[in-house]
Coordinates of C-alpha atoms and ligand atoms in Angstrom, one line a residue:
X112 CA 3.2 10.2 27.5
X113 CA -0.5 10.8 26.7
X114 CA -2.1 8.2 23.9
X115 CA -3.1 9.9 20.7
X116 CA -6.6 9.3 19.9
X117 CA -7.7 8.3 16.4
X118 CA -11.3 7.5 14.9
X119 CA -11.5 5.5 11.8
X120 CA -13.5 5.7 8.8
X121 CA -14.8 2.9 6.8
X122 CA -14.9 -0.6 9.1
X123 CA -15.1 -3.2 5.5
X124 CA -13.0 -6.2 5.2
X125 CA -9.4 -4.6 5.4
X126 CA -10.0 -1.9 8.3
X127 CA -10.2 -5.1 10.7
X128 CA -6.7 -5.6 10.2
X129 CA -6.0 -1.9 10.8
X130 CA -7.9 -2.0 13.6
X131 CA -6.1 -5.4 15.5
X132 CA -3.1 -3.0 14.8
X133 CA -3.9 -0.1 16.2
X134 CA -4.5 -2.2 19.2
X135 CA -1.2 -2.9 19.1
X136 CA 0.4 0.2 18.3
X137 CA 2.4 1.9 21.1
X138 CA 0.7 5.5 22.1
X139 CA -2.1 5.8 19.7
X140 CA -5.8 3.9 20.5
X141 CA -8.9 4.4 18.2
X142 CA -11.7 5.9 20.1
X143 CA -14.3 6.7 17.4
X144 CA -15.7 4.4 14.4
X145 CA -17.9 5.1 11.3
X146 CA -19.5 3.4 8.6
X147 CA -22.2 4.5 6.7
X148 CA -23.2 0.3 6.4
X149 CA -25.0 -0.1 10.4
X150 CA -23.9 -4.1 10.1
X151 CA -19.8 -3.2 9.1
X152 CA -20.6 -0.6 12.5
X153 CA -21.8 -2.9 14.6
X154 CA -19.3 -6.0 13.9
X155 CA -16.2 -4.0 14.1
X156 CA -17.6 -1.8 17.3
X157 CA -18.4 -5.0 19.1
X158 CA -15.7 -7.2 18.1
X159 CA -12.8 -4.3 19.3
X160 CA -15.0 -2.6 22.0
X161 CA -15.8 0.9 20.6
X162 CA -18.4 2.7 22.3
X163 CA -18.2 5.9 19.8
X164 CA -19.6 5.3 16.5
X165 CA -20.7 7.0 13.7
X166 CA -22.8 6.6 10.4
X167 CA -21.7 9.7 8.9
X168 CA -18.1 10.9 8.7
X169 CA -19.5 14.8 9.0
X170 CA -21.3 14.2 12.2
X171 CA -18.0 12.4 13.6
X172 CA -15.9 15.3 12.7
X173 CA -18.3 18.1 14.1
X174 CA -17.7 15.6 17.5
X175 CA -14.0 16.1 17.4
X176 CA -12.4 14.4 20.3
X177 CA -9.5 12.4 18.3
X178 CA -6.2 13.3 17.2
X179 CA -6.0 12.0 13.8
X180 CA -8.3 10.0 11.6
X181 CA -7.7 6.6 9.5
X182 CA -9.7 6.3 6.3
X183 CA -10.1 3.3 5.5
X184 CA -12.9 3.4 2.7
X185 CA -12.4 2.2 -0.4
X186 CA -11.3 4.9 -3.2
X187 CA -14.7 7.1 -3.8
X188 CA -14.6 8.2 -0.8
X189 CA -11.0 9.0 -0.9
X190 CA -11.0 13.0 -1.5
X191 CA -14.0 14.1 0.3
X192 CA -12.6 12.5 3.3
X193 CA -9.5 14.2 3.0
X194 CA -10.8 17.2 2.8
X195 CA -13.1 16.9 5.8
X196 CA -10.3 16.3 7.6
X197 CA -7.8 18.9 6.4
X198 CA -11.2 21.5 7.1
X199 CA -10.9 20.2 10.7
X200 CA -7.1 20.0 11.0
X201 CA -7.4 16.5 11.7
X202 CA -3.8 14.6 10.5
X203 CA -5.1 11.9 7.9
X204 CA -4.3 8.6 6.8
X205 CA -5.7 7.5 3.7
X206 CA -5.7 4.1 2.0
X207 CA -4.5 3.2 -1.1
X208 CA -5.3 3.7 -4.1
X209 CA -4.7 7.4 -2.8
X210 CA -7.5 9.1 -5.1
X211 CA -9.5 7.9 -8.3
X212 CA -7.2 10.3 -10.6
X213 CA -3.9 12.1 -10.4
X214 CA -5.4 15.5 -10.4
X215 CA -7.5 14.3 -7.6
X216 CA -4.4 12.9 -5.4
X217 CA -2.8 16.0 -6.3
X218 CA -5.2 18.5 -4.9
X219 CA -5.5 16.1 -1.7
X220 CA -2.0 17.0 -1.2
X221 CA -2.0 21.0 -1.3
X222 CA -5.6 21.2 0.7
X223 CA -3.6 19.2 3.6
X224 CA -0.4 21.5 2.9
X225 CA -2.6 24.3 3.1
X226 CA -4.3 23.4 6.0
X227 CA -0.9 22.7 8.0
X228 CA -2.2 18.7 8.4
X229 CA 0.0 15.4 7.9
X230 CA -1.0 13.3 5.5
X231 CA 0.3 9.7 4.8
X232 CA -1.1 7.1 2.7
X233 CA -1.5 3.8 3.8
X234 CA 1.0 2.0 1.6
X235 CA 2.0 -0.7 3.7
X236 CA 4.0 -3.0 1.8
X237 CA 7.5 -1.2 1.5
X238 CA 6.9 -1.9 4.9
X239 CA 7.0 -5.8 4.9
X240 CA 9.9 -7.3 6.9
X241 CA 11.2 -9.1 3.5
X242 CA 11.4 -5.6 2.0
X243 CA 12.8 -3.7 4.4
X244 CA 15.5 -6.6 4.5
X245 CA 16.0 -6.3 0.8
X246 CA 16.5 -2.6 1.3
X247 CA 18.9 -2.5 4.1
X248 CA 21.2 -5.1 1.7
X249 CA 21.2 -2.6 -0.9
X250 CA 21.7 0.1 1.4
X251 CA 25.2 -1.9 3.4
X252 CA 26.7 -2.2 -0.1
X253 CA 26.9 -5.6 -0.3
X254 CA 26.4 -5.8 -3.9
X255 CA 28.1 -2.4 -5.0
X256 CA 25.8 0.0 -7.4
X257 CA 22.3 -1.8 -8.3
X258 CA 21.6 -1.7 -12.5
X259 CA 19.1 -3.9 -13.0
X260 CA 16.3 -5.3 -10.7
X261 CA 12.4 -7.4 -11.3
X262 CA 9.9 -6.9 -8.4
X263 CA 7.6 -9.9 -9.0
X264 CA 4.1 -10.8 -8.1
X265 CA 2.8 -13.7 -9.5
X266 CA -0.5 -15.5 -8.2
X267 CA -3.7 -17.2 -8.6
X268 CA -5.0 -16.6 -5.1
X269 CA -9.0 -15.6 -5.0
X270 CA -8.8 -12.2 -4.0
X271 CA -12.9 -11.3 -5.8
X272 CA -14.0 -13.4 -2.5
X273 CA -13.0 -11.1 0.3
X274 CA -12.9 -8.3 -1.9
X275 CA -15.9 -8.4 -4.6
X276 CA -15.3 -4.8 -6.0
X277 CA -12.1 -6.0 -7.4
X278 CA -14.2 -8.0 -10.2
X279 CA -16.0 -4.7 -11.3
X280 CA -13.8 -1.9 -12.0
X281 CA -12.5 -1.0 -15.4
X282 CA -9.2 -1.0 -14.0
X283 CA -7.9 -4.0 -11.8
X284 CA -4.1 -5.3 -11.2
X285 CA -2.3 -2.1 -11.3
X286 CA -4.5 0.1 -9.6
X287 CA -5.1 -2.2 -6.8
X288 CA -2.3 -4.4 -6.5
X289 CA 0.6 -3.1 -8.9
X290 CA 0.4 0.5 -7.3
X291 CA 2.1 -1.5 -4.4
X292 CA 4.6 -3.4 -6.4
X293 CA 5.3 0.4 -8.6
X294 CA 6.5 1.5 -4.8
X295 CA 8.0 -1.1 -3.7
X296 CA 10.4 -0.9 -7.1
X297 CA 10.6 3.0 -6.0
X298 CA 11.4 2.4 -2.5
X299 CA 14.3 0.0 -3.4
X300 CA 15.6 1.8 -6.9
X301 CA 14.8 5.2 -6.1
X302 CA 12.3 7.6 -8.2
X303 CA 11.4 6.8 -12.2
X304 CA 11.9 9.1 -15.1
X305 CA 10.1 6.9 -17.9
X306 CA 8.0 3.8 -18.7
X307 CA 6.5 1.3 -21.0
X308 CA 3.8 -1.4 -19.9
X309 CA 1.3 -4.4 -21.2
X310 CA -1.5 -5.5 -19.9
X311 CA -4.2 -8.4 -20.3
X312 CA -7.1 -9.8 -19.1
X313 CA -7.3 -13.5 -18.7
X314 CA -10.0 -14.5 -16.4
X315 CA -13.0 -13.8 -18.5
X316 CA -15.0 -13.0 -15.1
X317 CA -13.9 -9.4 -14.2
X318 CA -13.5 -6.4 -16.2
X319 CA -10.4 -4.7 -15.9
X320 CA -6.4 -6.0 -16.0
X321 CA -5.3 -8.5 -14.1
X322 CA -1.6 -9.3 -15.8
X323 CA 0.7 -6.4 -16.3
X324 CA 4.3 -5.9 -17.2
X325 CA 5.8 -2.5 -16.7
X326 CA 9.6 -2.0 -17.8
X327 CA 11.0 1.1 -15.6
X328 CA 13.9 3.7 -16.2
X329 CA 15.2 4.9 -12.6
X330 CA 17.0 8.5 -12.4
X331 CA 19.8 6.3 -10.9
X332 CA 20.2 4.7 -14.5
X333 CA 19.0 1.5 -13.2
X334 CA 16.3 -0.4 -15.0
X335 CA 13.6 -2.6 -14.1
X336 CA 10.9 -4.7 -14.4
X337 CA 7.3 -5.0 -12.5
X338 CA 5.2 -7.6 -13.4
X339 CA 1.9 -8.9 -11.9
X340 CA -0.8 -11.1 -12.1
X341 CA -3.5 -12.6 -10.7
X342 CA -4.0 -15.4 -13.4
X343 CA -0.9 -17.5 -13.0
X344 CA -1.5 -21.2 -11.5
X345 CA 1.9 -22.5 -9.7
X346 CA 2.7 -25.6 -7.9
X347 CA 3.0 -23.4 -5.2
X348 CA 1.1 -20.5 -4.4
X349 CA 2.9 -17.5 -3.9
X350 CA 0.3 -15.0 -2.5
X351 CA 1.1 -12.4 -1.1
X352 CA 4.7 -12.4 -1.2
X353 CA 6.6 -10.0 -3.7
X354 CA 9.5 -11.7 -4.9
X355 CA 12.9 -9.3 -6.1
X356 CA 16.1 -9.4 -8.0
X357 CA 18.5 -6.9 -7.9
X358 CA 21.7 -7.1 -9.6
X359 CA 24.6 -4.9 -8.8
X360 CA 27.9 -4.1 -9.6
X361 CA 29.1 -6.1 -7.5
X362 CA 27.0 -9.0 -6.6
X363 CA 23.0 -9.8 -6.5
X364 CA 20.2 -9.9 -4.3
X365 CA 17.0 -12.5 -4.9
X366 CA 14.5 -12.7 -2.4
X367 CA 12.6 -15.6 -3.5
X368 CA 9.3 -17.2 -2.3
X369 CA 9.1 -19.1 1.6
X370 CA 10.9 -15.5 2.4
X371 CA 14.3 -16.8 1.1
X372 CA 16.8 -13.9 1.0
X373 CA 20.2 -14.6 -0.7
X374 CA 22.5 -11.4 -1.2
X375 CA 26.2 -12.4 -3.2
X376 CA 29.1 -10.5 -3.1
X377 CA 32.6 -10.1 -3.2
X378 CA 32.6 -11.7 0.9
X379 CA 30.6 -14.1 -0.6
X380 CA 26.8 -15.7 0.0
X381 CA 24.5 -15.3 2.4
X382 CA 20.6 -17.0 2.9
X383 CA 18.9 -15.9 5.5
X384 CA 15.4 -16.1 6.5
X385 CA 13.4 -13.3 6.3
X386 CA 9.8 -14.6 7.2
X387 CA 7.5 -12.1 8.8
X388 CA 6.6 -12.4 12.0
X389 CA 3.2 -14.2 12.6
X390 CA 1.2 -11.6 15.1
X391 CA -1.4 -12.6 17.2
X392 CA -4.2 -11.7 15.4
X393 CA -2.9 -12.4 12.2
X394 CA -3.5 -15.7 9.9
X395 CA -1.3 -17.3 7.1
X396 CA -0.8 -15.9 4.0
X397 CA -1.9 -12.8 5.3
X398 CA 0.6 -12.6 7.6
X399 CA 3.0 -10.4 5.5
X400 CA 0.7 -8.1 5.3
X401 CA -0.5 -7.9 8.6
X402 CA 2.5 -7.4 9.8
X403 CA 3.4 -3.7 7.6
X404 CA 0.2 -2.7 8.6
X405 CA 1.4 -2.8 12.1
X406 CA 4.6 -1.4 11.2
X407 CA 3.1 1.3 8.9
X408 CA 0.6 2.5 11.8
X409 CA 3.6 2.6 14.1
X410 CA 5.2 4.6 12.4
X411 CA 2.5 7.0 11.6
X412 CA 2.3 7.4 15.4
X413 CA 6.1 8.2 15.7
X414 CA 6.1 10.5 13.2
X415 CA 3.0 12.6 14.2
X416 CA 4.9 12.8 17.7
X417 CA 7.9 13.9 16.6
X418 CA 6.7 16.4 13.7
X419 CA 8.3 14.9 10.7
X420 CA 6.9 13.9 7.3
X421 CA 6.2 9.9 6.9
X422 CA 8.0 7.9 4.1
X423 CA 4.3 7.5 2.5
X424 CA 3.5 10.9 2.8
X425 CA 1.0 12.4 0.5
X426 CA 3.4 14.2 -1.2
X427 CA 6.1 10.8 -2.0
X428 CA 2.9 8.7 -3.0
X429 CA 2.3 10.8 -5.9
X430 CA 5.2 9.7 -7.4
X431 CA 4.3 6.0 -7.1
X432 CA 0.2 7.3 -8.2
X433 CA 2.1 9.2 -11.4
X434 CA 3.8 5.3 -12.2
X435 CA 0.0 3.8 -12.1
X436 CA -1.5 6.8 -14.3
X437 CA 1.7 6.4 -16.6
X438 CA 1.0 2.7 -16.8
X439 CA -2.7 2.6 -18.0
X440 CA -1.8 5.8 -20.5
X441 CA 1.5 3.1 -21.9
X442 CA -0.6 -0.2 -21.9
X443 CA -3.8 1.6 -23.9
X444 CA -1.3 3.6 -26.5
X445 CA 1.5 1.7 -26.6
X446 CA 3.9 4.5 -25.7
X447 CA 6.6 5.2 -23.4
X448 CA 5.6 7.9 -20.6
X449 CA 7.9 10.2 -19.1
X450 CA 7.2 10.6 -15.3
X451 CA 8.0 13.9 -15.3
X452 CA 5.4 15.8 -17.2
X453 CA 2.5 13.8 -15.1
X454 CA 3.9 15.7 -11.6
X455 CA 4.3 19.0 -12.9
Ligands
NAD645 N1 -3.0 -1.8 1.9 C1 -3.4 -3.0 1.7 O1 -2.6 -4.0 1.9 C2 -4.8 -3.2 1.4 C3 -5.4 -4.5 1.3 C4 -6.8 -4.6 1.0 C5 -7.5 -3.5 0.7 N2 -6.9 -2.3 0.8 C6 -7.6 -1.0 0.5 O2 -8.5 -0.7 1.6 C7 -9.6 0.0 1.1 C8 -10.9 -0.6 1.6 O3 -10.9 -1.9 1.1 P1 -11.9 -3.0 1.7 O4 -11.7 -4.3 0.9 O5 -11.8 -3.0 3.2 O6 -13.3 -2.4 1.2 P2 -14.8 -2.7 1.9 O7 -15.8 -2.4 0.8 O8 -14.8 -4.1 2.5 O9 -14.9 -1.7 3.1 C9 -15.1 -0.3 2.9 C10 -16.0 0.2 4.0 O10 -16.1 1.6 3.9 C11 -17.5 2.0 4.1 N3 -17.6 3.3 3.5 C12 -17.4 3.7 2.2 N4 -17.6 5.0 2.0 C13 -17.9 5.5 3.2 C14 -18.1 6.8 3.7 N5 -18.1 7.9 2.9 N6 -18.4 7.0 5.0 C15 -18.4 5.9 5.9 N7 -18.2 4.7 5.5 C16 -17.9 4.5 4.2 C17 -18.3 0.9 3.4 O11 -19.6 0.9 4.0 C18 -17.5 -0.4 3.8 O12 -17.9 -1.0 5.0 C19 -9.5 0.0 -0.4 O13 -9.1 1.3 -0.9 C20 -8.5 -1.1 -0.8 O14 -7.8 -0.8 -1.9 C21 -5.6 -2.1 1.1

């Protein structure tokens, strides 16, 4: 089996985790690197041996020489990337957030349908081992037919440190860390027909949102809650772990923090650990996270061989993008949003 080649665009702070996992990734190695920032180049070329690298993502692509391409750049860059690639029918992954507006993520989806290319976005956190495990419990029917559920991320953890541009933007939790949470809810209920949501700003040194509380109507019936923040001091920090309750019609599911998965049902209880697996390369807390980025890129690989779409395809993440559109428009008028209308 020949290895697919990838290059990857954008070598900041997060791409060095993508980059440990590609190395660890069965049948797909990175053989070209850009960055428009010479240092970023030079650290992450060094560090993970890459010969091939690349200040400017239009001189890498008139190279060629790689089967797919992982953007990793942060959101500006998002759509002109995209479309490079799709010009060059080059399969792309792209980061979250997906695009700076709906209409943008949209047209990102028909240029790659257009130009025959897969497209997946990098949203790794459905893929977390806790997750997954909360998803295969609803899926056994242990707890009969889910009504009601909360996906929960509650932290004070410095994330402006690592990640400066967080502090800037006019919009904060949703965008960057809610959009996840909106899929996760997604992933385990199924798609959204309405919401409502509230936001606020409590640390007086960023600009945008960083609590929010979205209440969600599911097609299934079920309804839930999303809530998030980045201003909430607890005995014990909880970062990065997305806590859920799900209660059906026949029992409940609560995976709570330390990776503590209970699921009640008529057979009665089980706890089980579900604590990611701590990778090689990979450092507490950060090790949840690691570990779906692994998983996600595996499965990218798996799915480019065997020609079928990926569960974060372009095309699924709209519907989570339309939830983080529909939550600004709520918080800012105070209205409920129907889903629907934003994906026509
Ligand atoms: N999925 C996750 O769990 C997760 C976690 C953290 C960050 N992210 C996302 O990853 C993305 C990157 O975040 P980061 O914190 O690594 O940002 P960063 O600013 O540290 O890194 C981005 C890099 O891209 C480079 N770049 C930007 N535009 C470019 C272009 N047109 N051509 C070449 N290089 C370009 C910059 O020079 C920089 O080195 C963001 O969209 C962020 O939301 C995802």
């Amino acid at each position: 089996m020949t290895e697919l080649k990838g290059a990857l665009i954008g070598c900041g702070f997060f791409a060095v985790n993508q980059m440990h996992a590609w190395k660890d990734v069965d049948g797909a190695a990175i053989v070209a690197i850009c960055d428009r920032d010479p240092e970023r180049l030079k650290i992450v070329g060094d560090q993970f041996g890459i010969e091939r690298r690349y200040s400017d993502a239009a001189a890498l692509f008139a190279d060629g020489g790689f089967d797919f391409v992982d953007i990793a750049t942060t959101v500006q860059s998002h759509r002109g990337l995209v479309e490079m690639a799709a010009k060059h029918k080059i399969p792309a992954i792209c980061q979250k957030p997906f695009a700076k507006s709906l209409g943008d993520a949209k047209a990102m989806v028909e240029t790659c349908r257009n130009a025959g290319i897969p497209l997946m976005v990098h949203e790794n956190f459905r893929w977390q081992t806790p997750i997954q495990a909360v998803k295969q419990a609803l899926d056994s029917g242990a707890i009969g037919e889910p009504f009601w559920g909360r996906f929960s991320f509650r932290s004070g953890y410095d994330v402006f440190s690592g990640q400066p541009y967080l502090a800037e933007g006019e919009r904060f939790i949703i965008e960057d860390l809610g959009i996840h949470t909106l899929d996760i809810a997604r992933f385990i209920l199924g798609d959204v027909t309405r919401l409502s949501a509230r936001t606020k700003r409590v640390n007086p040194k960023i600009r945008g949102e960083d609590v929010a509380t979205i209440l969600l109507d599911h097609d299934n019936g079920a309804t839930s809650i999303v809530d998030v923040s980045y201003a909430t001091k607890s005995a014990t920090e909880a970062f990065p772990e997305t806590l859920v309750e799900i209660d059906g019609s026949q029992g409940t599911i609560r995976l709570s923090q330390g990776y503590r998965l209970e699921i009640h049902g008529p057979d009665g209880t089980t706890i089980t650990d579900v604590s990611p697996k701590l990778l090689s390369w990979a450092s507490r807390p950060w090790h949840n996270i690691q570990e779906s980025v692994l998983a996600i890129q595996q499965h990218w690989t798996d799915r480019l061989r065997s020609g079928g779409e990926t569960s974060t395809s372009g095309a699924d993440n709209l519907k989570t993008f339309a939830l983080v559109e529909a939550a600004y428009d709520s918080a800012a008028t105070g209205r409920t949003v129907e889903i629907g209308a934003l994906l026509r």
